[in-house]
Tab-separated table of C-alpha atoms in Angstrom:
chain	number	residue	atom	x	y	z
A	184	MET	CA	21.284	21.850	7.854
A	185	ASN	CA	20.925	25.496	6.111
A	186	GLY	CA	20.974	24.262	2.371
A	187	SER	CA	19.592	26.595	0.133
A	188	GLU	CA	18.138	24.011	-0.890
A	189	ALA	CA	16.670	21.514	1.514
A	190	VAL	CA	17.184	18.560	-1.045
A	191	SER	CA	19.521	17.957	-3.844
A	192	LEU	CA	20.214	15.283	-6.276
A	193	VAL	CA	23.123	16.142	-8.581
A	194	ASN	CA	23.105	13.498	-11.477
A	195	VAL	CA	23.022	10.837	-8.881
A	196	SER	CA	22.654	7.091	-10.398
A	197	PHE	CA	22.399	3.732	-8.312
A	198	ARG	CA	22.594	-0.544	-8.507
A	199	TYR	CA	21.072	-2.935	-5.396
A	200	LEU	CA	24.125	-4.937	-5.944
A	201	ASP	CA	22.082	-8.547	-6.369
A	202	GLU	CA	22.381	-11.774	-4.554
A	203	SER	CA	25.711	-13.420	-5.492
A	204	GLU	CA	27.369	-9.146	-4.737
A	205	MET	CA	26.397	-9.789	-1.265
A	206	ALA	CA	27.257	-13.320	-0.722
A	207	GLY	CA	28.240	-13.624	2.410
A	208	GLN	CA	26.606	-10.522	3.868
A	209	GLU	CA	23.748	-10.738	6.828
A	210	ARG	CA	20.693	-8.635	5.090
A	211	GLU	CA	18.358	-9.605	2.705
A	212	PRO	CA	18.003	-9.560	-0.751
A	213	PRO	CA	17.180	-5.836	-1.607
A	214	GLU	CA	15.239	-4.225	-4.187
A	215	THR	CA	17.304	-5.497	-7.055
A	216	GLY	CA	14.675	-4.134	-9.801
A	217	SER	CA	15.336	-0.308	-10.004
A	218	ARG	CA	18.132	1.256	-11.290
A	219	ILE	CA	18.674	4.857	-10.911
A	220	CYS	CA	20.627	7.172	-13.628
A	221	GLY	CA	21.501	9.862	-14.253
A	222	VAL	CA	18.664	11.957	-11.786
A	223	SER	CA	19.096	15.136	-10.821
A	224	LEU	CA	16.140	16.893	-8.395
A	225	ASP	CA	15.787	20.292	-5.977
A	226	VAL	CA	12.902	20.385	-3.589
A	227	ALA	CA	13.218	23.869	-1.721
A	228	TYR	CA	12.193	24.427	1.932
A	229	GLY	CA	8.184	25.130	2.192
A	230	SER	CA	7.576	23.220	-1.283
A	231	CYS	CA	6.306	19.962	-1.864
A	232	MET	CA	7.598	17.163	-4.662
A	233	VAL	CA	5.183	14.767	-5.776
A	234	ILE	CA	7.708	11.321	-7.509
A	235	CYS	CA	5.545	9.393	-9.593
A	236	GLY	CA	5.807	6.334	-12.133
A	237	ARG	CA	4.500	3.069	-12.754
A	238	SER	CA	5.580	0.180	-10.104
A	239	GLY	CA	9.021	-0.276	-9.854
A	240	ASP	CA	10.572	2.843	-11.969
A	241	GLY	CA	12.703	3.797	-9.167
A	242	LYS	CA	9.978	6.362	-7.216
A	243	SER	CA	10.833	4.064	-3.759
A	244	THR	CA	14.093	3.795	-4.764
A	245	VAL	CA	14.476	8.051	-5.232
A	246	LEU	CA	13.350	8.670	-1.292
A	247	ARG	CA	15.637	5.824	-0.192
A	248	LEU	CA	18.545	8.515	-1.429
A	249	ILE	CA	17.461	11.561	0.261
A	250	ASP	CA	16.766	9.497	3.077
A	251	GLY	CA	20.112	7.410	3.357
A	252	LEU	CA	19.212	3.661	3.519
A	253	ALA	CA	20.523	3.367	0.487
A	254	GLY	CA	23.829	2.480	-0.141
A	255	THR	CA	23.593	1.627	3.632
A	256	PHE	CA	20.744	-0.165	4.795
A	257	PHE	CA	20.120	-1.093	0.830
A	258	PRO	CA	23.812	-2.238	-0.053
A	259	GLY	CA	24.325	-0.680	-3.975
A	260	GLU	CA	26.385	1.355	-5.741
A	261	ARG	CA	25.910	5.087	-5.652
A	262	LYS	CA	27.491	7.934	-7.613
A	263	GLY	CA	26.908	11.008	-7.897
A	264	ALA	CA	26.260	13.549	-5.128
A	265	VAL	CA	22.497	13.449	-2.442
A	266	LEU	CA	22.411	16.441	-0.307
A	267	VAL	CA	19.904	17.211	2.329
A	268	GLY	CA	20.180	20.569	3.791
A	269	GLY	CA	23.961	21.131	1.656
A	270	THR	CA	24.876	18.714	3.322
A	271	GLU	CA	26.256	15.318	1.729
A	272	VAL	CA	23.188	12.587	3.617
A	273	LEU	CA	25.668	9.947	4.466
A	274	ASP	CA	27.932	12.191	6.174
A	275	LEU	CA	24.539	13.311	8.193
A	276	SER	CA	25.224	11.648	11.601
A	277	PRO	CA	22.201	9.595	13.427
A	278	ARG	CA	21.298	12.424	14.969
A	279	GLN	CA	21.634	15.058	12.866
A	280	ARG	CA	18.994	12.811	10.276
A	281	THR	CA	16.465	12.359	12.512
A	282	GLU	CA	16.513	16.034	13.960
A	283	GLY	CA	16.381	16.968	10.382
A	284	MET	CA	14.049	14.098	8.564
A	285	GLY	CA	11.293	12.626	9.336
A	286	VAL	CA	10.549	8.803	7.156
A	287	VAL	CA	7.015	7.346	6.694
A	288	MET	CA	7.654	4.343	4.718
A	289	GLN	CA	5.462	1.691	2.240
A	290	ASP	CA	4.795	-0.084	4.702
A	291	PRO	CA	4.421	1.919	8.402
A	292	ARG	CA	4.984	-1.715	10.099
A	293	SER	CA	8.795	-2.240	8.403
A	294	GLN	CA	9.426	0.540	10.834
A	295	PHE	CA	7.372	0.752	14.490
A	296	PHE	CA	10.136	-0.597	17.081
A	297	MET	CA	7.257	0.240	20.127
A	298	GLY	CA	4.606	-1.895	21.458
A	299	THR	CA	1.408	0.758	21.764
A	300	VAL	CA	1.078	4.075	19.968
A	301	ALA	CA	2.082	6.445	22.571
A	302	ASP	CA	5.964	5.145	23.158
A	303	GLU	CA	6.448	4.973	19.085
A	304	ILE	CA	5.357	8.771	18.835
A	305	ALA	CA	7.845	9.618	21.229
A	306	PHE	CA	11.220	7.234	20.728
A	307	SER	CA	13.073	9.303	18.395
A	308	LEU	CA	11.979	12.030	21.143
A	309	GLU	CA	13.749	10.395	23.758
A	310	ASN	CA	16.314	9.223	21.759
A	311	LEU	CA	16.962	12.199	21.486
A	312	GLY	CA	16.904	13.360	24.607
A	313	THR	CA	14.396	15.589	24.217
A	314	GLU	CA	12.783	17.277	28.119
A	315	PRO	CA	9.740	15.262	29.453
A	316	GLY	CA	7.464	17.236	29.389
A	317	ALA	CA	8.374	18.219	25.935
A	318	THR	CA	8.148	15.520	24.909
A	319	VAL	CA	5.088	14.838	26.149
A	320	ALA	CA	3.601	17.910	24.853
A	321	ARG	CA	4.595	16.829	20.827
A	322	VAL	CA	2.917	13.804	21.193
A	323	ARG	CA	-0.703	14.734	22.398
A	324	GLU	CA	0.328	17.600	18.943
A	325	ALA	CA	1.404	15.375	16.750
A	326	ALA	CA	-1.630	12.085	16.906
A	327	VAL	CA	-4.405	15.659	17.586
A	328	LEU	CA	-2.835	16.861	13.845
A	329	CYS	CA	-3.094	12.818	12.475
A	330	GLY	CA	-6.387	11.651	14.434
A	331	VAL	CA	-5.156	9.634	16.607
A	332	LYS	CA	-5.165	11.004	19.547
A	333	GLU	CA	-8.219	8.083	20.960
A	334	LEU	CA	-5.527	5.490	20.307
A	335	LEU	CA	-2.394	6.663	22.450
A	336	SER	CA	-2.791	4.142	24.408
A	337	GLU	CA	-3.388	1.335	21.919
A	338	LYS	CA	-1.004	-1.859	20.168
A	339	LEU	CA	-0.277	-1.535	17.879
A	340	THR	CA	-0.083	-4.950	16.468
A	341	GLU	CA	-3.951	-3.996	17.279
A	342	LEU	CA	-4.710	-1.054	14.789
A	343	SER	CA	-5.524	-1.771	11.102
A	344	SER	CA	-3.302	-0.499	8.328
A	345	GLY	CA	-4.756	2.569	8.151
A	346	GLN	CA	-4.052	3.342	11.399
A	347	LYS	CA	-0.197	2.160	11.645
A	348	GLN	CA	-0.465	5.069	8.319
A	349	ARG	CA	-1.504	7.410	10.391
A	350	VAL	CA	0.649	6.653	13.869
A	351	ALA	CA	3.940	6.637	11.038
A	352	LEU	CA	2.978	9.736	9.800
A	353	ALA	CA	2.943	11.163	13.368
A	354	ALA	CA	5.693	9.543	15.215
A	355	ALA	CA	7.710	11.364	12.181
A	356	ILE	CA	6.881	14.872	12.033
A	357	ALA	CA	6.950	14.968	15.985
A	358	CYS	CA	10.369	15.744	15.970
A	359	ARG	CA	9.462	19.013	13.884
A	360	PRO	CA	11.892	17.665	10.971
A	361	ARG	CA	13.140	20.315	8.155
A	362	VAL	CA	12.167	17.465	5.649
A	363	LEU	CA	9.103	14.921	4.984
A	364	VAL	CA	9.858	12.009	3.363
A	365	LEU	CA	6.497	9.909	2.189
A	366	ASP	CA	6.095	6.380	0.198
A	367	GLU	CA	2.771	5.683	-0.755
A	368	PRO	CA	1.146	7.356	2.191
A	369	THR	CA	-2.605	7.430	1.081
A	370	SER	CA	-2.175	4.514	0.135
A	371	ASN	CA	-3.912	2.606	2.828
A	372	LEU	CA	-6.582	5.621	3.652
A	373	ASP	CA	-9.698	6.299	3.699
A	374	ALA	CA	-11.039	8.734	2.142
A	375	ALA	CA	-11.593	11.949	5.595
A	376	GLY	CA	-7.776	10.387	5.975
A	377	SER	CA	-6.490	11.178	2.849
A	378	GLU	CA	-8.638	14.800	3.151
A	379	ALA	CA	-6.781	15.397	6.426
A	380	LEU	CA	-3.067	13.988	4.741
A	381	VAL	CA	-2.893	16.921	2.459
A	382	GLY	CA	-4.129	18.957	5.377
A	383	ILE	CA	-1.308	17.760	7.556
A	384	LEU	CA	0.481	18.525	3.929
A	385	ALA	CA	-0.214	21.778	3.658
A	386	ARG	CA	0.413	23.377	7.446
A	387	LEU	CA	3.694	21.341	7.300
A	388	LYS	CA	4.692	23.485	4.460
A	389	SER	CA	3.402	27.017	6.073
A	390	GLU	CA	6.439	26.121	8.398
A	391	GLY	CA	8.677	25.574	5.953
A	392	THR	CA	8.747	21.225	5.504
A	393	ALA	CA	9.897	20.446	2.710
A	394	ILE	CA	7.926	16.978	1.610
A	395	VAL	CA	9.230	14.560	-0.888
A	396	VAL	CA	6.107	11.840	-1.307
A	397	SER	CA	6.206	9.270	-3.695
A	398	GLU	CA	2.148	8.488	-4.489
A	399	HIS	CA	0.216	6.667	-7.213
A	400	ARG	CA	-2.816	8.100	-6.762
A	401	LEU	CA	-2.161	11.778	-7.429
A	402	HIS	CA	-4.644	14.057	-7.685
A	403	ARG	CA	-5.559	13.734	-4.285
A	404	LEU	CA	-2.268	15.393	-3.487
A	405	LEU	CA	-2.921	18.907	-5.747
A	406	PRO	CA	-4.131	21.021	-3.253
A	407	VAL	CA	-0.208	21.057	-1.880
A	408	ALA	CA	2.028	19.589	-4.016
A	409	ASP	CA	4.318	21.689	-6.023
A	410	GLU	CA	5.625	20.158	-8.916
A	411	PHE	CA	5.560	15.638	-10.452
A	412	VAL	CA	8.434	14.371	-11.575
A	413	CYS	CA	8.031	11.255	-13.262
A	414	MET	CA	10.042	8.131	-12.937
A	415	ARG	CA	10.457	5.968	-15.637
A	416	SER	CA	13.311	3.241	-15.601
A	417	GLY	CA	14.696	4.590	-13.201
A	418	ARG	CA	15.470	8.123	-14.770
A	419	VAL	CA	13.153	11.025	-15.195
A	420	ALA	CA	11.112	11.389	-17.560
A	421	ALA	CA	8.706	14.172	-17.964
A	422	ARG	CA	8.374	17.141	-15.145
A	423	TRP	CA	4.789	18.915	-13.994
A	424	GLY	CA	3.930	22.216	-11.798
A	425	ALA	CA	0.305	21.441	-10.725
A	426	ASP	CA	-1.869	22.700	-12.551
A	427	GLU	CA	-0.125	21.437	-15.892
A	428	PHE	CA	-0.501	18.023	-13.984
A	429	ALA	CA	-3.877	18.799	-13.500
A	430	ARG	CA	-4.438	19.446	-16.793
A	431	LEU	CA	-2.587	16.275	-18.308
A	432	SER	CA	-5.369	14.103	-20.701
A	433	LEU	CA	-5.901	10.725	-19.899
A	434	ASP	CA	-4.391	9.489	-23.020
A	435	GLU	CA	-1.123	11.459	-21.919
A	436	ALA	CA	-1.848	10.096	-18.216
A	437	ALA	CA	-1.634	6.698	-20.420
A	438	ARG	CA	1.486	7.427	-21.455
A	439	PHE	CA	3.434	7.598	-18.200
A	440	GLY	CA	1.022	4.874	-16.512
A	441	LEU	CA	-0.432	7.167	-14.588
A	442	ARG	CA	-4.310	6.933	-12.522
A	443	HIS	CA	-6.536	9.671	-14.414
A	444	PRO	CA	-9.789	10.354	-12.643
A	445	ASP	CA	-11.458	9.807	-16.169
A	446	MET	CA	-10.401	6.499	-15.799
A	447	ALA	CA	-13.685	5.294	-13.672
A	448	VAL	CA	-15.806	6.170	-15.878
A	449	ALA	CA	-19.417	5.008	-14.739
A	450	ARG	CA	-20.443	0.792	-15.693
A	451	GLU	CA	-23.165	-1.432	-15.640
A	452	SER	CA	-23.932	-3.793	-13.554
A	453	GLU	CA	-23.725	-7.105	-15.764
A	454	ALA	CA	-26.805	-9.540	-15.245
A	455	ARG	CA	-25.355	-12.554	-14.027
A	456	PRO	CA	-27.645	-16.202	-14.077
A	457	SER	CA	-29.226	-17.501	-10.688
A	458	LEU	CA	-25.951	-18.991	-8.521
A	459	PRO	CA	-25.265	-20.083	-4.878
A	460	VAL	CA	-24.751	-16.878	-2.782
A	461	TRP	CA	-22.245	-16.413	0.450
A	462	ARG	CA	-24.003	-14.653	3.450
A	463	LEU	CA	-23.192	-13.424	6.309
A	464	GLU	CA	-26.488	-13.824	8.574
A	465	GLY	CA	-26.431	-11.671	12.142
A	466	VAL	CA	-22.249	-12.427	12.315
A	467	THR	CA	-20.556	-10.687	15.487
A	468	PHE	CA	-17.119	-10.851	15.604
A	469	VAL	CA	-14.935	-8.568	18.463
A	470	TYR	CA	-11.528	-8.675	19.629
A	471	PRO	CA	-11.581	-8.618	23.443
A	472	SER	CA	-8.275	-6.158	24.079
A	473	THR	CA	-9.720	-3.738	21.852
A	474	LYS	CA	-13.564	-4.416	21.608
A	475	ARG	CA	-13.748	-3.815	18.485
A	476	GLY	CA	-15.114	-5.601	14.836
A	477	ILE	CA	-18.302	-6.406	14.088
A	478	ARG	CA	-21.359	-6.407	15.600
A	479	LYS	CA	-24.079	-8.541	13.964
A	480	VAL	CA	-23.773	-8.048	9.872
A	481	ASP	CA	-25.768	-9.031	7.379
A	482	ALA	CA	-24.448	-8.945	4.087
A	483	GLU	CA	-24.167	-11.223	0.894
A	484	PHE	CA	-21.666	-12.677	-1.906
A	485	PRO	CA	-22.762	-13.483	-4.814
A	486	LEU	CA	-20.627	-16.120	-7.190
A	487	GLY	CA	-20.462	-14.760	-10.550
A	488	SER	CA	-20.066	-11.023	-8.590
A	489	VAL	CA	-17.860	-8.691	-7.270
A	490	THR	CA	-18.747	-7.467	-4.384
A	491	VAL	CA	-16.715	-4.238	-3.006
A	492	VAL	CA	-16.646	-3.898	0.816
A	493	CYS	CA	-15.945	0.169	2.586
A	494	GLY	CA	-15.723	2.028	5.281
A	495	GLY	CA	-13.434	4.037	7.278
A	496	ASN	CA	-10.327	2.967	8.071
A	497	GLY	CA	-10.681	0.463	11.022
A	498	ILE	CA	-14.868	0.037	10.707
A	499	GLY	CA	-14.417	-3.901	10.667
A	500	LYS	CA	-13.495	-4.069	6.737
A	501	THR	CA	-10.477	-7.323	7.355
A	502	THR	CA	-12.127	-8.898	10.075
A	503	LEU	CA	-14.708	-9.018	8.156
A	504	ALA	CA	-13.032	-11.261	5.304
A	505	LYS	CA	-10.975	-12.848	7.971
A	506	VAL	CA	-14.604	-14.408	8.631
A	507	LEU	CA	-15.527	-14.638	5.784
A	508	VAL	CA	-13.011	-16.446	4.309
A	509	GLY	CA	-12.370	-18.997	8.009
A	510	ALA	CA	-9.712	-17.233	9.249
A	511	ALA	CA	-11.880	-16.180	12.783
A	512	ARG	CA	-14.792	-17.424	13.730
A	513	GLU	CA	-17.365	-15.666	14.271
A	514	GLN	CA	-18.970	-15.108	17.628
A	515	GLN	CA	-22.063	-14.829	17.013
A	516	GLY	CA	-24.589	-15.562	13.733
A	517	ARG	CA	-23.535	-17.628	10.933
A	518	VAL	CA	-22.065	-18.280	6.770
A	519	THR	CA	-23.805	-19.767	4.249
A	520	ARG	CA	-23.594	-20.647	1.403
A	521	GLY	CA	-26.612	-20.869	-0.872
A	522	GLY	CA	-28.187	-21.551	2.399
A	523	VAL	CA	-25.955	-24.248	4.108
A	524	ALA	CA	-24.146	-23.369	7.064
A	525	LEU	CA	-20.954	-23.484	6.608
A	526	SER	CA	-17.868	-24.671	9.116
A	527	PRO	CA	-13.993	-22.021	9.695
A	528	LYS	CA	-12.767	-25.577	7.976
A	529	LYS	CA	-14.625	-25.529	4.553
A	530	ARG	CA	-14.565	-22.017	3.727
A	531	ARG	CA	-10.470	-21.910	4.636
A	532	ARG	CA	-10.980	-25.017	1.397
A	533	LEU	CA	-13.337	-22.935	-0.588
A	534	SER	CA	-11.839	-18.881	-0.606
A	535	TYR	CA	-8.121	-17.742	-0.824
A	536	PHE	CA	-7.838	-13.907	1.309
A	537	VAL	CA	-5.204	-11.824	-0.835
A	538	MET	CA	-3.515	-9.896	1.933
A	539	GLN	CA	-3.232	-6.111	2.339
A	540	ASP	CA	0.620	-6.819	3.081
A	541	ALA	CA	1.845	-8.874	0.417
A	542	ASP	CA	4.972	-9.463	1.837
A	543	TYR	CA	3.117	-12.086	5.061
A	544	GLN	CA	1.748	-14.113	2.536
A	545	LEU	CA	5.012	-15.283	-0.410
A	546	TYR	CA	6.807	-17.800	0.502
A	547	ALA	CA	8.816	-19.673	-2.777
A	548	GLY	CA	11.811	-19.135	-4.415
A	549	CYS	CA	10.515	-17.328	-7.754
A	550	VAL	CA	7.445	-15.561	-8.896
A	551	ALA	CA	6.265	-18.282	-11.235
A	552	ASP	CA	6.611	-21.176	-8.458
A	553	GLU	CA	4.406	-18.838	-5.759
A	554	VAL	CA	1.541	-18.609	-8.483
A	555	VAL	CA	1.191	-22.140	-8.654
A	556	LEU	CA	2.460	-22.678	-4.718
A	557	GLY	CA	0.650	-25.646	-2.991
A	558	ARG	CA	-0.597	-27.221	-6.067
A	559	ARG	CA	-0.251	-30.429	-8.528
A	560	VAL	CA	1.653	-28.630	-11.708
A	561	ASP	CA	-0.025	-30.165	-14.831
A	562	ASP	CA	-0.188	-28.773	-18.037
A	563	ALA	CA	-3.418	-26.911	-17.898
A	564	LEU	CA	-1.641	-25.196	-14.284
A	565	LYS	CA	1.375	-23.536	-16.828
A	566	ALA	CA	-0.662	-22.554	-18.726
A	567	ARG	CA	-2.903	-20.762	-16.614
A	568	ALA	CA	0.069	-19.198	-14.709
A	569	TRP	CA	1.260	-18.118	-18.275
A	570	GLU	CA	-1.514	-16.194	-18.713
A	571	ALA	CA	-1.188	-14.654	-15.201
A	572	LEU	CA	1.676	-13.805	-15.455
A	573	ALA	CA	1.771	-11.882	-18.935
A	574	ALA	CA	-1.823	-9.734	-17.322
A	575	PHE	CA	0.388	-9.095	-14.416
A	576	ASP	CA	3.136	-8.122	-16.517
A	577	LEU	CA	5.309	-10.649	-14.248
A	578	VAL	CA	6.598	-12.994	-17.518
A	579	ASP	CA	10.298	-10.839	-16.962
A	580	LEU	CA	10.169	-11.393	-13.375
A	581	ALA	CA	9.143	-14.836	-13.093
A	582	ASP	CA	12.507	-16.328	-12.324
A	583	ARG	CA	13.224	-13.547	-9.725
A	584	HIS	CA	12.975	-13.814	-5.799
A	585	PRO	CA	9.594	-11.895	-4.713
A	586	ALA	CA	10.877	-10.585	-2.010
A	587	SER	CA	13.544	-8.604	-4.844
A	588	LEU	CA	10.056	-7.143	-6.060
A	589	SER	CA	8.941	-3.592	-5.294
A	590	GLY	CA	5.820	-3.360	-3.567
A	591	GLY	CA	3.325	-3.154	-6.525
A	592	GLN	CA	5.328	-5.801	-8.112
A	593	LYS	CA	4.759	-7.915	-4.890
A	594	GLN	CA	1.460	-7.390	-4.858
A	595	ARG	CA	1.171	-8.105	-8.581
A	596	VAL	CA	1.964	-11.902	-7.275
A	597	THR	CA	-0.368	-11.833	-4.689
A	598	LEU	CA	-3.595	-11.343	-7.741
A	599	ALA	CA	-1.375	-14.167	-10.368
A	600	ALA	CA	-1.476	-16.432	-7.284
A	601	ALA	CA	-5.358	-15.606	-6.571
A	602	TYR	CA	-6.092	-15.972	-10.158
A	603	CYS	CA	-4.023	-19.744	-10.355
A	604	SER	CA	-5.823	-21.085	-7.330
A	605	ASP	CA	-9.515	-23.347	-7.002
A	606	ALA	CA	-11.173	-21.174	-4.447
A	607	GLU	CA	-14.460	-19.391	-5.621
A	608	LEU	CA	-14.487	-17.190	-3.283
A	609	VAL	CA	-11.320	-14.816	-3.527
A	610	VAL	CA	-10.538	-11.950	-1.329
A	611	LEU	CA	-8.476	-8.764	-2.318
A	612	ASP	CA	-7.492	-6.574	0.754
A	613	GLU	CA	-6.708	-2.874	-0.513
A	614	PRO	CA	-5.121	-4.478	-3.854
A	615	THR	CA	-3.905	-1.655	-5.042
A	616	SER	CA	-2.397	-0.005	-2.965
A	617	GLY	CA	0.952	0.445	-4.832
A	618	LEU	CA	-0.828	-0.377	-7.637
A	619	ASP	CA	0.473	2.123	-10.924
A	620	GLY	CA	-3.101	3.566	-13.289
A	621	ARG	CA	-2.380	0.507	-15.262
A	622	GLY	CA	-1.357	-2.089	-12.576
A	623	MET	CA	-4.719	-1.420	-11.205
A	624	GLN	CA	-7.045	-1.156	-14.150
A	625	GLU	CA	-5.881	-4.941	-14.689
A	626	VAL	CA	-6.969	-5.718	-11.522
A	627	ALA	CA	-10.155	-4.305	-12.121
A	628	GLN	CA	-9.854	-6.205	-15.830
A	629	TRP	CA	-9.461	-9.309	-13.603
A	630	CYS	CA	-11.990	-9.111	-11.038
A	631	ARG	CA	-14.397	-8.780	-13.601
A	632	LYS	CA	-12.697	-12.448	-15.232
A	633	LEU	CA	-13.137	-13.664	-12.069
A	634	ALA	CA	-16.451	-13.041	-11.178
A	635	ALA	CA	-17.119	-13.823	-14.295
A	636	SER	CA	-15.353	-18.134	-14.202
A	637	GLY	CA	-18.410	-17.825	-11.522
A	638	LYS	CA	-16.377	-16.724	-8.111
A	639	ALA	CA	-17.922	-14.623	-5.589
A	640	VAL	CA	-14.680	-11.657	-6.089
A	641	VAL	CA	-15.099	-9.744	-2.653
A	642	VAL	CA	-12.507	-6.311	-2.682
A	643	ILE	CA	-11.852	-4.116	0.062
A	644	THR	CA	-10.368	-1.141	-0.789
A	645	HIS	CA	-10.972	2.318	-0.321
A	646	ASP	CA	-9.983	2.959	-3.968
A	647	ASP	CA	-13.794	4.702	-5.828
A	648	MET	CA	-11.701	4.216	-8.988
A	649	LEU	CA	-12.020	0.253	-8.190
A	650	ALA	CA	-14.802	0.609	-7.040
A	651	ARG	CA	-15.972	1.957	-9.976
A	652	LEU	CA	-14.011	0.076	-12.763
A	653	ALA	CA	-14.655	-3.332	-10.588
A	654	GLY	CA	-17.648	-3.496	-8.711
A	655	ASP	CA	-20.976	-4.894	-9.502
A	656	ARG	CA	-22.542	-3.803	-5.486
A	657	VAL	CA	-21.301	-2.463	-2.112
A	658	VAL	CA	-21.185	-2.993	1.154
A	659	ASP	CA	-20.311	-0.348	3.186
A	660	LEU	CA	-19.773	-0.809	6.465
A	661	SER	CA	-19.547	3.086	7.710
A	662	PRO	CA	-21.579	4.017	9.859
A	663	GLU	CA	-23.918	1.340	9.570
A	664	LEU	CA	-23.269	-2.054	6.689
A	665	GLU	CA	-25.661	-0.853	4.068
A	666	GLU	CA	-25.779	-3.071	0.629
A	667	ARG	CA	-26.973	-1.389	-2.781
């Protein structure tokens, strides 16, 4: 890769093939919602471009064009040229792509091939035939840089989502690529992880790496970004230098569906009538293989309130949620509602868990069926379903297959389904991962509405903006659990 520009898109248009056009192909339906129309971009070596915009407006498609997946793994029709290091990306051999580009996808789980952290980081190096001693050194270097040195012997399946994101980044940079492509890299990271990521990107930039990032949490990247490019309906709608972007007002950012720090104005907690409280009383659940989990946790989750659960990556937030909803049985202590102990079976009947990875809980053939799945559909439920679809901007997608949606759109479908359920306890695990500014505000509003209807809403999040907009109370799991 020897071009003057690291990445160049020259008047590129791309259209995903729909299911009828893909008949007879043995492949999952692609994301058909995003089309790219006449996009031209240049990214120099040693610079960082941030692609932003609303969910479904084409950010991930731009990245797939750069890494060569659009038009190959994701079938579609492409016009224009996509050059990486001066060479058409589709003309690069697999070896050249592996040596020259590092890629971290929106869902890191989808790009893992090996069983342990060390093997995953070493995977590309070994496939390139790197000398064993050099492979060991580079694996350690990448693991230290990304904060996963202590996890090298761990199984990937036993890591938290934030830890998986760090591992994916370590695997991407171990080959020392000249171009790094990142899709929502902060979505699963805690504050310390996000700060560390910016430091890593700054170091890579200084070494001449070209970085292209798709992201919603934009202001975190100001220290490293050179340019922000905003997509709208598959086209470039605006461009800003980092200083210019930092000066955007709340209203200006809102016009493009972008997040802005001024969205998160402190909110007074609302007084609630006396309602039953779900409690964890001295609850312990530790995974035998890793010895990680939660120990002797006491916490309250009142009906009629939004409780935010926070803490660092791998601290036990999702484990707490699994015990609370009955997906895991406590090893010590008990879970009560209004002072009465609840069995895991009873907890499962009373709760709804929106998982961090939306793909795990999308089963129906279309979005409209997904939000009412498993329930007897009557006129009242139909009305509630359409209300939820409208609130989460899903009406136009009602007939679409959930697998064909963008990550942010899938997340909105699971939230609409939670709203339509009869559960009195609703747990949301990182609900704003992959959501734009408008989507984040809608999640906060629906959390408030669910709580106002008498439900106990529990939000596991690293998103400080969501916590301030939606939360009544906080359960902090790091370093020791506190309530406030």
